[in-house]
mmCIF file of C-alpha atoms in Angstrom:
data_model
loop_
_atom_site.group_PDB
_atom_site.id
_atom_site.type_symbol
_atom_site.label_atom_id
_atom_site.label_comp_id
_atom_site.label_asym_id
_atom_site.label_seq_id
_atom_site.Cartn_x
_atom_site.Cartn_y
_atom_site.Cartn_z
ATOM 1 C CA MET A 1 132.995 83.166 91.591
ATOM 2 C CA ARG A 2 133.431 79.915 91.084
ATOM 3 C CA LEU A 3 134.273 79.058 94.408
ATOM 4 C CA GLY A 4 130.630 80.294 95.348
ATOM 5 C CA LEU A 5 128.290 78.681 92.894
ATOM 6 C CA LEU A 6 130.471 75.099 93.876
ATOM 7 C CA GLU A 7 129.478 75.291 97.374
ATOM 8 C CA MET A 8 125.853 76.399 96.642
ATOM 9 C CA ARG A 9 125.915 73.204 94.854
ATOM 10 C CA TYR A 10 126.969 71.348 97.875
ATOM 11 C CA SER A 11 124.978 72.881 100.042
ATOM 12 C CA LYS A 12 122.233 73.150 98.192
ATOM 13 C CA LEU A 13 119.247 72.529 100.828
ATOM 14 C CA ARG A 14 120.658 75.598 102.960
ATOM 15 C CA TYR A 15 120.757 78.033 100.065
ATOM 16 C CA ILE A 16 117.129 76.420 99.007
ATOM 17 C CA LEU A 17 115.657 78.042 101.939
ATOM 18 C CA VAL A 18 117.027 81.298 101.864
ATOM 19 C CA THR A 19 116.523 81.496 98.724
ATOM 20 C CA GLY A 20 112.557 80.710 99.182
ATOM 21 C CA ILE A 21 112.430 83.461 102.421
ATOM 22 C CA MET A 22 113.601 85.903 99.909
ATOM 23 C CA VAL A 23 111.425 85.018 97.128
ATOM 24 C CA LEU A 24 108.290 85.154 99.971
ATOM 25 C CA ILE A 25 109.478 88.501 100.816
ATOM 26 C CA MET A 26 110.100 89.777 97.241
ATOM 27 C CA LEU A 27 106.690 88.035 96.575
ATOM 28 C CA LEU A 28 104.778 90.022 99.486
ATOM 29 C CA SER A 29 106.476 93.066 98.378
ATOM 30 C CA LEU A 30 104.832 92.954 94.274
ATOM 31 C CA ILE A 31 101.587 92.098 95.081
ATOM 32 C CA LEU A 32 101.654 95.329 97.964
ATOM 33 C CA SER A 33 102.680 97.134 95.581
ATOM 34 C CA GLY A 34 100.252 95.322 92.809
ATOM 35 C CA LEU A 35 97.350 96.408 95.115
ATOM 36 C CA ALA A 36 98.450 99.772 96.595
ATOM 37 C CA ASN A 37 98.355 100.590 92.616
ATOM 38 C CA GLY A 38 95.198 98.444 92.205
ATOM 39 C CA LEU A 39 93.405 100.700 95.274
ATOM 40 C CA ALA A 40 94.632 103.763 93.697
ATOM 41 C CA TYR A 41 93.186 103.394 90.500
ATOM 42 C CA ASP A 42 90.108 101.609 91.840
ATOM 43 C CA ASN A 43 90.091 105.444 93.939
ATOM 44 C CA ALA A 44 90.966 107.991 91.343
ATOM 45 C CA SER A 45 90.281 106.459 87.786
ATOM 46 C CA SER A 46 88.121 108.993 86.751
ATOM 47 C CA VAL A 47 90.521 112.032 87.239
ATOM 48 C CA SER A 48 94.200 109.979 86.838
ATOM 49 C CA ASP A 49 93.036 108.896 82.977
ATOM 50 C CA ASN A 50 92.018 111.869 82.296
ATOM 51 C CA ASN A 51 94.380 114.405 80.865
ATOM 52 C CA VAL A 52 94.048 117.608 82.863
ATOM 53 C CA PRO A 53 96.669 119.403 84.634
ATOM 54 C CA TYR A 54 94.744 121.622 86.880
ATOM 55 C CA TYR A 55 91.547 122.193 88.854
ATOM 56 C CA ALA A 56 90.079 125.583 90.230
ATOM 57 C CA ILE A 57 88.358 125.103 93.420
ATOM 58 C CA ALA A 58 86.669 127.388 96.075
ATOM 59 C CA LYS A 59 89.500 129.031 98.375
ATOM 60 C CA ASP A 60 87.322 128.203 101.438
ATOM 61 C CA ALA A 61 87.082 124.668 100.188
ATOM 62 C CA GLN A 62 89.831 124.249 102.168
ATOM 63 C CA GLY A 63 91.881 122.059 99.206
ATOM 64 C CA LYS A 64 88.691 119.645 99.031
ATOM 65 C CA VAL A 65 86.582 119.781 96.048
ATOM 66 C CA SER A 66 83.412 118.410 98.290
ATOM 67 C CA ARG A 67 83.117 121.498 100.262
ATOM 68 C CA SER A 68 83.501 123.476 97.584
ATOM 69 C CA LEU A 69 81.200 125.499 95.838
ATOM 70 C CA PHE A 70 81.122 128.995 93.408
ATOM 71 C CA GLU A 71 79.536 130.401 90.642
ATOM 72 C CA GLU A 72 79.306 128.550 87.221
ATOM 73 C CA SER A 73 79.555 132.112 86.012
ATOM 74 C CA LYS A 74 83.128 132.178 86.841
ATOM 75 C CA LEU A 75 83.822 129.717 83.791
ATOM 76 C CA SER A 76 83.793 132.906 81.067
ATOM 77 C CA LYS A 77 86.325 134.924 83.690
ATOM 78 C CA VAL A 78 88.905 131.457 84.101
ATOM 79 C CA LYS A 79 88.699 130.971 79.943
ATOM 80 C CA GLU A 80 90.273 134.745 79.835
ATOM 81 C CA GLN A 81 92.752 134.045 82.084
ATOM 82 C CA GLU A 82 96.739 133.520 80.551
ATOM 83 C CA ASN A 83 97.990 130.186 79.753
ATOM 84 C CA VAL A 84 94.291 128.960 79.859
ATOM 85 C CA ALA A 85 93.685 126.678 76.728
ATOM 86 C CA ASP A 86 90.498 125.225 77.698
ATOM 87 C CA ALA A 87 88.412 124.961 80.820
ATOM 88 C CA ALA A 88 85.272 123.151 81.663
ATOM 89 C CA VAL A 89 82.944 123.128 84.425
ATOM 90 C CA LEU A 90 82.574 119.814 87.110
ATOM 91 C CA GLY A 91 80.161 119.176 89.356
ATOM 92 C CA GLN A 92 81.222 116.013 91.894
ATOM 93 C CA SER A 93 78.999 115.046 94.625
ATOM 94 C CA MET A 94 78.623 111.396 96.739
ATOM 95 C CA GLN A 95 75.118 110.355 96.491
ATOM 96 C CA THR A 96 72.624 107.342 96.291
ATOM 97 C CA LEU A 97 70.592 106.593 93.323
ATOM 98 C CA LYS A 98 67.922 103.446 93.688
ATOM 99 C CA ARG A 99 66.603 101.235 90.819
ATOM 100 C CA GLU A 100 62.753 101.914 89.656
ATOM 101 C CA LYS A 101 61.752 98.529 88.953
ATOM 102 C CA ASP A 102 62.685 97.121 92.127
ATOM 103 C CA ASP A 103 63.890 99.874 94.980
ATOM 104 C CA LYS A 104 67.910 98.456 94.852
ATOM 105 C CA LYS A 105 69.994 100.915 95.984
ATOM 106 C CA PHE A 106 73.581 102.099 95.075
ATOM 107 C CA SER A 107 76.126 104.287 95.909
ATOM 108 C CA ILE A 108 77.540 106.636 93.753
ATOM 109 C CA ALA A 109 79.807 109.133 92.758
ATOM 110 C CA PHE A 110 78.057 111.901 90.482
ATOM 111 C CA PHE A 111 80.106 113.747 87.691
ATOM 112 C CA ALA A 112 77.865 116.365 86.434
ATOM 113 C CA ILE A 113 79.743 117.841 83.372
ATOM 114 C CA GLN A 114 78.541 120.243 80.246
ATOM 115 C CA PRO A 115 77.508 117.824 77.041
ATOM 116 C CA GLY A 116 80.515 118.492 74.516
ATOM 117 C CA SER A 117 82.958 119.810 77.013
ATOM 118 C CA PHE A 118 86.493 117.708 76.788
ATOM 119 C CA LEU A 119 85.246 115.813 79.851
ATOM 120 C CA ASP A 120 82.894 113.772 77.884
ATOM 121 C CA PRO A 121 83.489 110.258 79.051
ATOM 122 C CA LYS A 122 84.476 108.050 76.373
ATOM 123 C CA ILE A 123 81.756 105.693 75.579
ATOM 124 C CA SER A 124 82.139 102.047 75.344
ATOM 125 C CA SER A 125 78.491 101.189 74.773
ATOM 126 C CA GLY A 126 75.350 102.926 74.149
ATOM 127 C CA LYS A 127 75.474 106.482 73.856
ATOM 128 C CA GLY A 128 77.156 109.783 75.397
ATOM 129 C CA LEU A 129 74.868 112.882 77.022
ATOM 130 C CA GLU A 130 73.124 115.674 74.990
ATOM 131 C CA VAL A 131 72.170 118.568 76.121
ATOM 132 C CA SER A 132 68.786 118.180 74.815
ATOM 133 C CA LYS A 133 67.993 115.408 76.731
ATOM 134 C CA PRO A 134 68.666 116.322 80.540
ATOM 135 C CA ASP A 135 67.581 113.056 82.274
ATOM 136 C CA GLU A 136 70.167 111.158 80.888
ATOM 137 C CA ILE A 137 72.850 109.859 82.094
ATOM 138 C CA VAL A 138 76.089 107.404 81.567
ATOM 139 C CA VAL A 139 77.537 105.307 84.105
ATOM 140 C CA ASP A 140 80.475 103.215 84.666
ATOM 141 C CA THR A 141 80.483 99.603 83.450
ATOM 142 C CA SER A 142 81.271 98.304 86.965
ATOM 143 C CA LEU A 143 77.492 98.558 87.982
ATOM 144 C CA LYS A 144 76.976 95.941 84.900
ATOM 145 C CA LYS A 145 77.791 93.441 87.852
ATOM 146 C CA GLU A 146 74.975 94.860 90.100
ATOM 147 C CA GLY A 147 72.374 93.900 86.960
ATOM 148 C CA ILE A 148 72.286 97.257 85.410
ATOM 149 C CA LYS A 149 71.905 97.474 82.128
ATOM 150 C CA LEU A 150 71.228 100.289 79.216
ATOM 151 C CA GLY A 151 67.716 101.695 79.661
ATOM 152 C CA ASP A 152 67.519 101.365 83.005
ATOM 153 C CA VAL A 153 65.810 104.242 85.217
ATOM 154 C CA LEU A 154 67.415 105.417 88.120
ATOM 155 C CA MET A 155 65.844 107.485 90.783
ATOM 156 C CA ASP A 156 67.644 110.440 93.144
ATOM 157 C CA ASP A 157 67.001 109.824 96.697
ATOM 158 C CA ILE A 158 65.968 113.733 96.607
ATOM 159 C CA LEU A 159 63.320 114.737 94.307
ATOM 160 C CA ASN A 160 62.875 110.897 92.877
ATOM 161 C CA ARG A 161 63.505 112.274 89.668
ATOM 162 C CA GLU A 162 64.142 109.435 87.133
ATOM 163 C CA LEU A 163 67.699 109.173 85.434
ATOM 164 C CA THR A 164 67.784 106.917 81.867
ATOM 165 C CA ILE A 165 70.761 105.229 81.397
ATOM 166 C CA VAL A 166 71.712 106.076 77.999
ATOM 167 C CA GLY A 167 75.530 104.941 78.025
ATOM 168 C CA PHE A 168 78.319 103.301 80.067
ATOM 169 C CA THR A 169 82.168 104.035 79.899
ATOM 170 C CA GLU A 170 85.035 102.072 81.512
ATOM 171 C CA ASN A 171 87.319 102.217 84.279
ATOM 172 C CA GLN A 172 85.553 105.714 85.612
ATOM 173 C CA LYS A 173 85.803 105.174 89.404
ATOM 174 C CA TYR A 174 86.049 107.874 92.262
ATOM 175 C CA SER A 175 86.682 107.439 96.137
ATOM 176 C CA HIS A 176 85.713 103.496 94.921
ATOM 177 C CA ALA A 177 82.794 104.637 93.826
ATOM 178 C CA PRO A 178 81.326 103.852 90.126
ATOM 179 C CA VAL A 179 81.096 107.518 88.425
ATOM 180 C CA VAL A 180 77.539 108.812 86.936
ATOM 181 C CA TYR A 181 77.901 111.165 84.436
ATOM 182 C CA ILE A 182 74.702 113.564 84.203
ATOM 183 C CA ASN A 183 74.136 116.883 82.971
ATOM 184 C CA MET A 184 75.023 119.852 85.444
ATOM 185 C CA PRO A 185 71.438 121.537 85.307
ATOM 186 C CA THR A 186 70.264 118.555 86.048
ATOM 187 C CA TRP A 187 72.379 117.706 89.230
ATOM 188 C CA GLN A 188 72.169 121.180 90.426
ATOM 189 C CA ALA A 189 68.915 120.572 90.482
ATOM 190 C CA ILE A 190 68.487 117.015 92.564
ATOM 191 C CA ASN A 191 71.991 117.694 94.543
ATOM 192 C CA PRO A 192 70.559 118.398 98.295
ATOM 193 C CA ILE A 193 73.165 121.451 98.766
ATOM 194 C CA LEU A 194 72.343 123.387 96.064
ATOM 195 C CA TYR A 195 68.579 122.725 96.105
ATOM 196 C CA HIS A 196 67.418 125.990 97.394
ATOM 197 C CA GLN A 197 70.601 127.938 95.690
ATOM 198 C CA LYS A 198 68.998 130.809 92.891
ATOM 199 C CA THR A 199 72.151 130.971 91.021
ATOM 200 C CA PRO A 200 73.450 127.946 89.664
ATOM 201 C CA GLU A 201 77.135 126.814 91.298
ATOM 202 C CA VAL A 202 79.673 124.094 90.690
ATOM 203 C CA SER A 203 82.443 122.149 92.457
ATOM 204 C CA ALA A 204 85.582 122.902 90.146
ATOM 205 C CA ILE A 205 86.767 123.983 87.103
ATOM 206 C CA LEU A 206 89.054 121.856 85.042
ATOM 207 C CA ILE A 207 91.628 123.795 83.356
ATOM 208 C CA LYS A 208 93.899 122.733 80.143
ATOM 209 C CA PRO A 209 96.935 125.279 79.742
ATOM 210 C CA GLU A 210 98.410 126.538 76.532
ATOM 211 C CA ASN A 211 101.930 125.601 77.703
ATOM 212 C CA SER A 212 102.368 122.709 79.743
ATOM 213 C CA ASP A 213 106.059 123.852 81.187
ATOM 214 C CA LYS A 214 104.255 126.971 82.515
ATOM 215 C CA LYS A 215 102.194 127.056 85.662
ATOM 216 C CA VAL A 216 98.671 128.306 85.549
ATOM 217 C CA SER A 217 97.800 131.072 88.278
ATOM 218 C CA LEU A 218 94.177 132.979 88.678
ATOM 219 C CA SER A 219 93.772 136.137 89.932
ATOM 220 C CA GLY A 220 90.565 138.051 91.462
ATOM 221 C CA LEU A 221 88.448 135.174 91.427
ATOM 222 C CA SER A 222 88.729 133.524 95.124
ATOM 223 C CA LEU A 223 89.584 130.357 93.589
ATOM 224 C CA GLU A 224 92.770 128.311 94.135
ATOM 225 C CA VAL A 225 94.414 126.133 91.672
ATOM 226 C CA LEU A 226 95.547 122.382 92.321
ATOM 227 C CA ASP A 227 97.706 120.138 90.201
ATOM 228 C CA GLN A 228 96.418 116.409 89.320
ATOM 229 C CA LYS A 229 98.490 114.851 92.173
ATOM 230 C CA ALA A 230 97.248 117.850 94.849
ATOM 231 C CA PHE A 231 93.693 116.592 93.324
ATOM 232 C CA LEU A 232 94.319 113.201 93.718
ATOM 233 C CA ASP A 233 95.662 113.879 96.831
ATOM 234 C CA GLN A 234 92.323 115.362 98.315
ATOM 235 C CA ILE A 235 90.188 112.081 97.491
ATOM 236 C CA PRO A 236 89.290 110.565 100.525
ATOM 237 C CA GLY A 237 91.511 107.758 101.723
ATOM 238 C CA TYR A 238 93.717 107.862 98.392
ATOM 239 C CA SER A 239 96.891 109.316 100.006
ATOM 240 C CA ALA A 240 96.293 107.444 103.336
ATOM 241 C CA GLU A 241 96.076 104.212 101.388
ATOM 242 C CA GLN A 242 99.118 105.054 99.481
ATOM 243 C CA MET A 243 101.306 105.844 102.266
ATOM 244 C CA THR A 244 100.437 102.865 104.702
ATOM 245 C CA LEU A 245 101.339 100.209 101.820
ATOM 246 C CA ASN A 246 104.377 101.751 100.293
ATOM 247 C CA MET A 247 105.584 102.123 103.766
ATOM 248 C CA MET A 248 104.812 98.593 104.281
ATOM 249 C CA ILE A 249 106.542 97.770 100.947
ATOM 250 C CA TYR A 250 109.991 99.792 102.020
ATOM 251 C CA PHE A 251 109.820 97.612 105.012
ATOM 252 C CA LEU A 252 109.340 94.404 103.346
ATOM 253 C CA ILE A 253 112.729 94.939 101.170
ATOM 254 C CA VAL A 254 115.354 96.589 104.239
ATOM 255 C CA ILE A 255 113.747 93.491 106.324
ATOM 256 C CA GLY A 256 114.758 91.305 103.023
ATOM 257 C CA GLY A 257 118.216 92.599 102.820
ATOM 258 C CA PHE A 258 118.429 92.402 106.740
ATOM 259 C CA ILE A 259 117.781 88.773 106.492
ATOM 260 C CA LEU A 260 120.126 88.048 103.500
ATOM 261 C CA THR A 261 122.587 89.960 105.259
ATOM 262 C CA ALA A 262 122.338 88.177 108.441
ATOM 263 C CA PHE A 263 122.905 84.890 106.586
ATOM 264 C CA PHE A 264 125.783 85.206 104.790
ATOM 265 C CA TYR A 265 127.479 86.564 107.992
ATOM 266 C CA VAL A 266 126.266 83.694 109.911
ATOM 267 C CA MET A 267 127.689 81.859 107.075
ATOM 268 C CA THR A 268 131.428 83.660 107.235
ATOM 269 C CA LEU A 269 131.430 83.564 110.847
ATOM 270 C CA GLN A 270 131.615 79.808 110.543
ATOM 271 C CA LYS A 271 133.357 79.200 107.561
ATOM 272 C CA THR A 272 136.179 81.721 109.811
ATOM 273 C CA THR A 273 138.723 79.121 109.612
ATOM 274 C CA GLN A 274 138.064 77.815 105.967
ATOM 275 C CA PHE A 275 138.990 81.079 104.754
ATOM 276 C CA GLY A 276 141.673 81.368 107.112
ATOM 277 C CA ILE A 277 143.255 78.091 105.383
ATOM 278 C CA LEU A 278 142.449 79.504 101.902
ATOM 279 C CA LYS A 279 144.396 83.012 103.006
ATOM 280 C CA ALA A 280 147.433 81.111 104.442
ATOM 281 C CA LEU A 281 147.514 79.191 100.599
ATOM 282 C CA GLY A 282 147.656 82.269 99.098
ATOM 283 C CA THR A 283 143.970 82.709 98.137
ATOM 284 C CA LYS A 284 143.333 86.478 97.993
ATOM 285 C CA ALA A 285 140.285 88.404 99.888
ATOM 286 C CA SER A 286 138.853 89.737 97.011
ATOM 287 C CA TYR A 287 138.511 85.994 95.316
ATOM 288 C CA ILE A 288 136.669 84.925 98.868
ATOM 289 C CA ALA A 289 134.580 87.972 98.703
ATOM 290 C CA MET A 290 134.096 87.659 95.155
ATOM 291 C CA SER A 291 132.792 84.369 95.902
ATOM 292 C CA ILE A 292 130.215 85.864 98.573
ATOM 293 C CA VAL A 293 128.986 88.094 96.127
ATOM 294 C CA ALA A 294 128.120 85.854 93.665
ATOM 295 C CA GLN A 295 126.116 83.762 95.996
ATOM 296 C CA VAL A 296 124.513 87.364 96.576
ATOM 297 C CA VAL A 297 123.758 87.601 93.171
ATOM 298 C CA VAL A 298 122.363 84.460 92.077
ATOM 299 C CA ILE A 299 119.899 84.218 95.254
ATOM 300 C CA SER A 300 118.876 87.610 94.864
ATOM 301 C CA LEU A 301 118.212 87.260 90.945
ATOM 302 C CA ILE A 302 116.124 83.642 91.159
ATOM 303 C CA SER A 303 114.301 85.376 94.040
ATOM 304 C CA ILE A 304 113.518 88.345 91.642
ATOM 305 C CA ILE A 305 112.629 86.464 88.494
ATOM 306 C CA ILE A 306 110.435 83.334 90.975
ATOM 307 C CA SER A 307 108.524 86.579 92.326
ATOM 308 C CA VAL A 308 107.652 88.416 89.331
ATOM 309 C CA GLY A 309 106.666 85.417 87.325
ATOM 310 C CA ILE A 310 104.031 84.533 90.076
ATOM 311 C CA THR A 311 102.786 87.790 90.690
ATOM 312 C CA LEU A 312 102.474 88.118 86.263
ATOM 313 C CA LEU A 313 100.232 85.487 87.017
ATOM 314 C CA LEU A 314 98.029 87.061 89.776
ATOM 315 C CA PRO A 315 95.419 89.013 88.393
ATOM 316 C CA SER A 316 94.052 86.028 86.370
ATOM 317 C CA VAL A 317 93.480 84.338 89.760
ATOM 318 C CA LEU A 318 92.741 87.048 92.002
ATOM 319 C CA PRO A 319 88.674 87.866 92.494
ATOM 320 C CA ASP A 320 87.417 91.327 91.150
ATOM 321 C CA ALA A 321 86.446 92.454 94.370
ATOM 322 C CA MET A 322 90.483 92.962 94.895
ATOM 323 C CA PRO A 323 91.593 95.529 92.821
ATOM 324 C CA PHE A 324 95.265 94.434 91.605
ATOM 325 C CA GLU A 325 97.819 96.833 88.901
ATOM 326 C CA LEU A 326 101.226 96.544 88.158
ATOM 327 C CA SER A 327 103.202 98.258 85.782
ATOM 328 C CA LEU A 328 106.268 97.231 84.330
ATOM 329 C CA SER A 329 108.309 100.179 85.349
ATOM 330 C CA THR A 330 107.065 99.683 88.886
ATOM 331 C CA VAL A 331 108.264 95.482 88.749
ATOM 332 C CA VAL A 332 111.576 96.850 87.283
ATOM 333 C CA THR A 333 112.073 99.490 90.308
ATOM 334 C CA TYR A 334 111.319 97.146 93.131
ATOM 335 C CA SER A 335 113.454 94.209 91.312
ATOM 336 C CA LEU A 336 116.703 97.020 91.409
ATOM 337 C CA ILE A 337 115.746 98.137 94.888
ATOM 338 C CA PHE A 338 116.073 94.856 96.025
ATOM 339 C CA PHE A 339 119.100 93.646 94.062
ATOM 340 C CA ILE A 340 120.963 96.900 95.452
ATOM 341 C CA VAL A 341 119.425 96.414 98.932
ATOM 342 C CA ALA A 342 120.961 92.967 98.852
ATOM 343 C CA LEU A 343 124.649 93.339 97.477
ATOM 344 C CA ILE A 344 124.868 96.584 99.951
ATOM 345 C CA GLY A 345 124.080 93.887 102.513
ATOM 346 C CA SER A 346 126.932 91.922 101.687
ATOM 347 C CA LEU A 347 129.464 94.363 102.401
ATOM 348 C CA LEU A 348 129.487 93.095 105.707
ATOM 349 C CA SER A 349 130.115 89.420 104.842
ATOM 350 C CA MET A 350 133.051 91.030 102.395
ATOM 351 C CA TRP A 351 134.218 92.931 105.513
ATOM 352 C CA ARG A 352 134.426 90.424 107.695
ATOM 353 C CA ILE A 353 136.698 88.024 105.345
ATOM 354 C CA ASN A 354 139.136 90.897 104.792
ATOM 355 C CA LYS A 355 140.122 90.722 108.870
ATOM 356 C CA VAL A 356 140.061 87.327 108.882
ATOM 357 C CA ASP A 357 144.054 86.227 109.679
ATOM 358 C CA PRO A 358 145.081 83.103 108.640
ATOM 359 C CA LEU A 359 146.994 81.869 112.032
ATOM 360 C CA ASP A 360 144.545 83.492 114.086
ATOM 361 C CA ALA A 361 141.831 81.072 112.121
ATOM 362 C CA ILE A 362 143.763 78.169 112.278
ATOM 363 C CA ARG A 363 144.549 78.000 115.281
ATOM 364 C CA GLY A 364 140.303 78.960 116.435
ATOM 365 C CA GLY A 365 140.942 82.518 117.477
ATOM 366 C CA ASP A 366 138.287 84.971 116.864
ATOM 367 C CA GLU A 367 139.959 87.319 114.941
#
């Protein structure tokens, strides 16, 4: 081990360069992970933070809430089902609202709810929805950046119905659009698909089970039950974004392992004669191999520490338009994967050291 550290001290530039490459690869992996998590949160924070494990949608919707519509009256039947502690209806649609005073348009995601249910959003400023005031709405705080404030009146693009903003809620996004909470009857009235419907319809019923360890199944209601992961995956672009970015991250980590492996293997080949002399002098192959492992460990740890340090500073300098979320568990996970891949890569150099024959190495042989 001491031999490896002494060599790193002697050949500083060589090891600084490879450490720099590993820092860049690890840093890029963490940045992509932060962006993947940030995009996922920006795409579905209204779903991921609501603590609702099950969603019932129409069976003919092919697993998409945007295609799901069924009678609101099914809510009472769902509440009677086994293992259902509570349930609430949800209406969801992507629409456009325009501000009354200047006709500025905003693309939003409507979440229609019944005020007083467990779907009521947490209010950061203003007040919540009330059944007696159907033309009031609560909007995500991201709309403040567009100049929206309490008391502003927004109109739907179908009936030009005036909707007054009475409250703001935080971290409520759906399909990268700010969520606007609205009374269910009002949404049913202004939704173009439901405009001519005679019976009130909803998009989904959200279910809280009595026993979280037991699945919820609905019989005889023509409804499909999705867990939270399946509901997240049906959001447009959600799974595609995550799969693409995660694949890039995994490839980067593997590439980093290959680079470190190639670097130390070439170094081992270049030092075959020195290793042969050391073995001829009685140095054990295991001691030489451990010097290589020590170098890999030191370079990996330095790369991880520098990369994590830079990554933790990034949220303070990145623009608001670039969503970035990185949890401690994610950082630890990728750091461990990177470290393990680097150690596995060092096995090739250790195998080569074990094959070095002292006499052949001294004579300049290939074996």
